[in-house]
């Protein structure tokens, strides 16, 4: 078995596409696969190596495709299986791999397996899901679903409840049943046969649930299941695999991303992304970002997984708000702060992810009326919190800060109608700032956020220290500066950044005076005091 350290994907950059919002090709207002194909040259220009494609399988779209009704076909809204095969082929021609999103914790309630399962307790598919006998109104326990309400749903015909960690339309699969696991592995092999370049495993830490003990994440059999899946599928190909794990810590992350290749290539964990919320509460319960804590958290992950695992590096995805609005400044210093955030992230060890539009410095959305929102999680929390008596403006503040729809407004391609996303009516409104912020404009401007991201993807290929250098956090207690070094046998790299909108002193070792500047987000020379959101990456040869 090849050891991770030599793997091709170690210098790769991954771009995430949320297909519904990327590019519409037929005027129905919904992004689709032919739309993605038409933008492959854009992605090639950006310098990315792989695309993580959020789900395009058949789905009733209760959770925008994370509720799958057929794993082996494409939803007509996105195109056909032939379109998908063409996407894989045309991407490959441009040196881009397609990473499919595997949602294996649950299916749609409209999946054939679940329809069968509901027919009777002795149906062969019944045990594909998680059932408990009971009485109407007396739930097996008080577990809650992620999108609101109880985790148990009553089926009168069977006099049983089924378990769902997400929406009612996303019944949990029973991984204890070996037949379920075999079906899933066969499906994965089928996609591998079609030439996909890898997989992203949705909420994989939650598959080994034990609801009777109220265990969802990190169940006792979790790593046994993952190793079996990896052996039966991924290890038969040369893939890049990433496990999404909200419940990961630095210890189990070493299992998920074990360099011996027994589980996944890397782990996608969220500790840093849950910091601007009140301790022990939900993401909607806002709190200011504890900056020093953030730095220490990222440093901990860098140091813990050095040579023992592999990190995913991300600020954004389809579930998170836009980083420039969240921890940067989407007003006066939008460009400076978007570039600063990019430099800090891409300079660390791991695989960087760029979420569609992040490379343009796209911002959060503020719809004035809740009816313009589309996300099931947002709509449910809005309703629930109003019922619980929260003031409406407080609920809207949370929605503005944290709604998943912040990341789901259409990609801003140009300054024309609907930002060039569609000729029709978009399924969710376009952010009106597309006139200012769009790809066409960014690509023309050498000082744009886009060109900064492109420089980063190229630097990673030119300087091995980006991939293998050991991380060291500098000025850990500083309230403004995020600075660190990366060091390997040949060179030393410095990333120094002002994370705030005020000028801040950044005292550095004199050895950096004659270092080579790789990237800088201000034209003026780098000084001892960093300007608002100023960030620079420098490199020097090591003296032996
Ligand atoms: O997300 C996992 C997950 O736990 C999220 O629902 C998360 O709790 C929420 O977004 C934070 O507010 C994955 C997918 O990325 C997400 O889009 C799906 O809705 C979810 O799984 C269910 O498949
Ligand atoms: Ca379409």
PDB file of C-alpha atoms in Angstrom, residues 71-208:
ATOM      1  CA  UNK A  71     -27.268   6.941  -6.026  1.00  0.00           C
ATOM      2  CA  UNK A  72     -26.721   5.640  -9.539  1.00  0.00           C
ATOM      3  CA  UNK A  73     -28.456   8.239 -11.595  1.00  0.00           C
ATOM      4  CA  UNK A  74     -28.333  12.001 -12.088  1.00  0.00           C
ATOM      5  CA  UNK A  75     -31.255  14.216 -11.195  1.00  0.00           C
ATOM      6  CA  UNK A  76     -32.878  15.492 -14.407  1.00  0.00           C
ATOM      7  CA  UNK A  77     -32.590  19.017 -13.000  1.00  0.00           C
ATOM      8  CA  UNK A  78     -28.793  18.670 -13.237  1.00  0.00           C
ATOM      9  CA  UNK A  79     -28.623  16.681 -16.493  1.00  0.00           C
ATOM     10  CA  UNK A  80     -28.102  13.054 -17.425  1.00  0.00           C
ATOM     11  CA  UNK A  81     -25.652  10.298 -16.663  1.00  0.00           C
ATOM     12  CA  UNK A  82     -24.112  11.026 -20.077  1.00  0.00           C
ATOM     13  CA  UNK A  83     -23.578  14.641 -19.020  1.00  0.00           C
ATOM     14  CA  UNK A  84     -21.861  13.396 -15.877  1.00  0.00           C
ATOM     15  CA  UNK A  85     -19.608  11.101 -17.897  1.00  0.00           C
ATOM     16  CA  UNK A  86     -18.772  13.995 -20.196  1.00  0.00           C
ATOM     17  CA  UNK A  87     -17.938  16.177 -17.196  1.00  0.00           C
ATOM     18  CA  UNK A  88     -15.553  13.540 -15.839  1.00  0.00           C
ATOM     19  CA  UNK A  89     -13.918  13.218 -19.274  1.00  0.00           C
ATOM     20  CA  UNK A  90     -13.648  16.901 -20.081  1.00  0.00           C
ATOM     21  CA  UNK A  91     -12.343  17.696 -16.613  1.00  0.00           C
ATOM     22  CA  UNK A  92      -9.723  14.974 -16.950  1.00  0.00           C
ATOM     23  CA  UNK A  93      -8.589  16.502 -20.255  1.00  0.00           C
ATOM     24  CA  UNK A  94      -7.817  19.657 -18.289  1.00  0.00           C
ATOM     25  CA  UNK A  95      -6.035  17.807 -15.501  1.00  0.00           C
ATOM     26  CA  UNK A  96      -8.978  18.162 -13.130  1.00  0.00           C
ATOM     27  CA  UNK A  97     -10.407  15.287 -11.113  1.00  0.00           C
ATOM     28  CA  UNK A  98     -14.048  15.066 -10.113  1.00  0.00           C
ATOM     29  CA  UNK A  99     -14.681  14.237  -6.473  1.00  0.00           C
ATOM     30  CA  UNK A 100     -18.216  13.002  -5.872  1.00  0.00           C
ATOM     31  CA  UNK A 101     -20.124  13.674  -2.667  1.00  0.00           C
ATOM     32  CA  UNK A 102     -21.198  10.444  -0.969  1.00  0.00           C
ATOM     33  CA  UNK A 103     -24.085  10.766   1.441  1.00  0.00           C
ATOM     34  CA  UNK A 104     -24.049   7.386   3.167  1.00  0.00           C
ATOM     35  CA  UNK A 105     -25.540   8.187   6.554  1.00  0.00           C
ATOM     36  CA  UNK A 106     -29.057   8.488   5.169  1.00  0.00           C
ATOM     37  CA  UNK A 107     -31.074   8.324   1.969  1.00  0.00           C
ATOM     38  CA  UNK A 108     -34.172  10.186   0.873  1.00  0.00           C
ATOM     39  CA  UNK A 109     -37.459   8.751   2.129  1.00  0.00           C
ATOM     40  CA  UNK A 110     -38.232   8.449  -1.586  1.00  0.00           C
ATOM     41  CA  UNK A 111     -35.350   6.038  -2.171  1.00  0.00           C
ATOM     42  CA  UNK A 112     -36.573   2.624  -3.347  1.00  0.00           C
ATOM     43  CA  UNK A 113     -35.034   0.991  -0.270  1.00  0.00           C
ATOM     44  CA  UNK A 114     -37.066   3.134   2.088  1.00  0.00           C
ATOM     45  CA  UNK A 115     -40.285   2.711   0.112  1.00  0.00           C
ATOM     46  CA  UNK A 116     -39.776  -1.040   0.380  1.00  0.00           C
ATOM     47  CA  UNK A 117     -38.762  -0.819   4.024  1.00  0.00           C
ATOM     48  CA  UNK A 118     -42.062   0.819   4.902  1.00  0.00           C
ATOM     49  CA  UNK A 119     -44.067  -2.013   3.378  1.00  0.00           C
ATOM     50  CA  UNK A 120     -43.631  -4.342   6.342  1.00  0.00           C
ATOM     51  CA  UNK A 121     -41.354  -5.553   9.077  1.00  0.00           C
ATOM     52  CA  UNK A 122     -40.502  -8.652   7.069  1.00  0.00           C
ATOM     53  CA  UNK A 123     -39.645  -6.783   3.883  1.00  0.00           C
ATOM     54  CA  UNK A 124     -35.978  -7.489   2.975  1.00  0.00           C
ATOM     55  CA  UNK A 125     -35.265  -3.745   3.006  1.00  0.00           C
ATOM     56  CA  UNK A 126     -36.857  -3.051   6.379  1.00  0.00           C
ATOM     57  CA  UNK A 127     -33.621  -3.591   8.251  1.00  0.00           C
ATOM     58  CA  UNK A 128     -31.806  -1.139   5.942  1.00  0.00           C
ATOM     59  CA  UNK A 129     -33.028   1.624   8.255  1.00  0.00           C
ATOM     60  CA  UNK A 130     -33.181   2.198  12.001  1.00  0.00           C
ATOM     61  CA  UNK A 131     -36.576   1.332  13.514  1.00  0.00           C
ATOM     62  CA  UNK A 132     -37.943   1.135  17.040  1.00  0.00           C
ATOM     63  CA  UNK A 133     -41.311  -0.248  18.104  1.00  0.00           C
ATOM     64  CA  UNK A 134     -43.511   2.104  20.031  1.00  0.00           C
ATOM     65  CA  UNK A 135     -46.753   3.869  20.527  1.00  0.00           C
ATOM     66  CA  UNK A 136     -47.902   6.938  18.725  1.00  0.00           C
ATOM     67  CA  UNK A 137     -46.853   9.985  20.724  1.00  0.00           C
ATOM     68  CA  UNK A 138     -44.434   8.098  22.981  1.00  0.00           C
ATOM     69  CA  UNK A 139     -41.053   8.582  21.341  1.00  0.00           C
ATOM     70  CA  UNK A 140     -38.226   6.057  21.923  1.00  0.00           C
ATOM     71  CA  UNK A 141     -36.179   8.891  23.467  1.00  0.00           C
ATOM     72  CA  UNK A 142     -35.722  12.659  23.344  1.00  0.00           C
ATOM     73  CA  UNK A 143     -33.073  12.833  20.614  1.00  0.00           C
ATOM     74  CA  UNK A 144     -33.370  15.819  18.294  1.00  0.00           C
ATOM     75  CA  UNK A 145     -32.859  16.068  14.542  1.00  0.00           C
ATOM     76  CA  UNK A 146     -30.314  18.509  13.127  1.00  0.00           C
ATOM     77  CA  UNK A 147     -32.898  20.491  11.210  1.00  0.00           C
ATOM     78  CA  UNK A 148     -35.321  20.816  14.131  1.00  0.00           C
ATOM     79  CA  UNK A 149     -37.890  18.573  15.768  1.00  0.00           C
ATOM     80  CA  UNK A 150     -37.430  15.059  17.153  1.00  0.00           C
ATOM     81  CA  UNK A 151     -35.119  12.483  15.547  1.00  0.00           C
ATOM     82  CA  UNK A 152     -37.965   9.935  15.476  1.00  0.00           C
ATOM     83  CA  UNK A 153     -40.819   9.773  12.969  1.00  0.00           C
ATOM     84  CA  UNK A 154     -43.915   7.639  13.471  1.00  0.00           C
ATOM     85  CA  UNK A 155     -45.078   5.277  10.724  1.00  0.00           C
ATOM     86  CA  UNK A 156     -48.648   4.222  11.665  1.00  0.00           C
ATOM     87  CA  UNK A 157     -48.812   1.251   9.265  1.00  0.00           C
ATOM     88  CA  UNK A 158     -45.846  -0.366  11.028  1.00  0.00           C
ATOM     89  CA  UNK A 159     -46.477   0.977  14.504  1.00  0.00           C
ATOM     90  CA  UNK A 160     -42.811   1.898  14.492  1.00  0.00           C
ATOM     91  CA  UNK A 161     -40.607   4.948  14.554  1.00  0.00           C
ATOM     92  CA  UNK A 162     -37.708   5.480  12.190  1.00  0.00           C
ATOM     93  CA  UNK A 163     -34.595   7.393  13.166  1.00  0.00           C
ATOM     94  CA  UNK A 164     -33.408  10.469  11.266  1.00  0.00           C
ATOM     95  CA  UNK A 165     -30.495  12.696  12.334  1.00  0.00           C
ATOM     96  CA  UNK A 166     -31.402  15.255   9.682  1.00  0.00           C
ATOM     97  CA  UNK A 167     -34.808  16.054   8.122  1.00  0.00           C
ATOM     98  CA  UNK A 168     -37.844  13.751   8.259  1.00  0.00           C
ATOM     99  CA  UNK A 169     -37.167  13.087   4.593  1.00  0.00           C
ATOM    100  CA  UNK A 170     -33.642  11.803   5.380  1.00  0.00           C
ATOM    101  CA  UNK A 171     -34.070   8.449   7.188  1.00  0.00           C
ATOM    102  CA  UNK A 172     -30.812   7.104   8.635  1.00  0.00           C
ATOM    103  CA  UNK A 173     -29.330   3.972   7.096  1.00  0.00           C
ATOM    104  CA  UNK A 174     -28.593   1.045   9.400  1.00  0.00           C
ATOM    105  CA  UNK A 175     -24.853   0.456   9.076  1.00  0.00           C
ATOM    106  CA  UNK A 176     -25.078  -2.472  11.501  1.00  0.00           C
ATOM    107  CA  UNK A 177     -26.645  -4.402   8.620  1.00  0.00           C
ATOM    108  CA  UNK A 178     -23.818  -5.841   6.464  1.00  0.00           C
ATOM    109  CA  UNK A 179     -26.146  -5.861   3.425  1.00  0.00           C
ATOM    110  CA  UNK A 180     -26.454  -2.091   3.612  1.00  0.00           C
ATOM    111  CA  UNK A 181     -22.712  -1.675   3.686  1.00  0.00           C
ATOM    112  CA  UNK A 182     -22.286  -4.062   0.722  1.00  0.00           C
ATOM    113  CA  UNK A 183     -24.866  -2.129  -1.342  1.00  0.00           C
ATOM    114  CA  UNK A 184     -23.029   1.107  -0.628  1.00  0.00           C
ATOM    115  CA  UNK A 185     -19.636  -0.379  -1.528  1.00  0.00           C
ATOM    116  CA  UNK A 186     -20.969  -1.737  -4.821  1.00  0.00           C
ATOM    117  CA  UNK A 187     -22.348   1.678  -5.637  1.00  0.00           C
ATOM    118  CA  UNK A 188     -18.979   3.295  -4.855  1.00  0.00           C
ATOM    119  CA  UNK A 189     -17.185   0.772  -7.102  1.00  0.00           C
ATOM    120  CA  UNK A 190     -19.649   1.575  -9.881  1.00  0.00           C
ATOM    121  CA  UNK A 191     -18.701   5.263  -9.692  1.00  0.00           C
ATOM    122  CA  UNK A 192     -14.996   4.407  -9.531  1.00  0.00           C
ATOM    123  CA  UNK A 193     -15.509   2.507 -12.747  1.00  0.00           C
ATOM    124  CA  UNK A 194     -16.841   5.672 -14.322  1.00  0.00           C
ATOM    125  CA  UNK A 195     -13.519   7.371 -13.631  1.00  0.00           C
ATOM    126  CA  UNK A 196     -14.293   9.637 -10.713  1.00  0.00           C
ATOM    127  CA  UNK A 197     -11.184  10.943  -8.989  1.00  0.00           C
ATOM    128  CA  UNK A 198     -12.311  10.721  -5.413  1.00  0.00           C
ATOM    129  CA  UNK A 199     -15.042  11.037  -2.845  1.00  0.00           C
ATOM    130  CA  UNK A 200     -16.124  13.372  -0.083  1.00  0.00           C
ATOM    131  CA  UNK A 201     -17.944  11.443   2.638  1.00  0.00           C
ATOM    132  CA  UNK A 202     -20.843  13.380   4.109  1.00  0.00           C
ATOM    133  CA  UNK A 203     -21.193  13.283   7.940  1.00  0.00           C
ATOM    134  CA  UNK A 204     -19.178  10.081   7.991  1.00  0.00           C
ATOM    135  CA  UNK A 205     -18.595  10.352  11.751  1.00  0.00           C
ATOM    136  CA  UNK A 206     -22.329   9.799  12.277  1.00  0.00           C
ATOM    137  CA  UNK A 207     -22.863   6.506  10.432  1.00  0.00           C
ATOM    138  CA  UNK A 208     -22.120   4.224  13.381  1.00  0.00           C
TER     139      UNK A 208
END
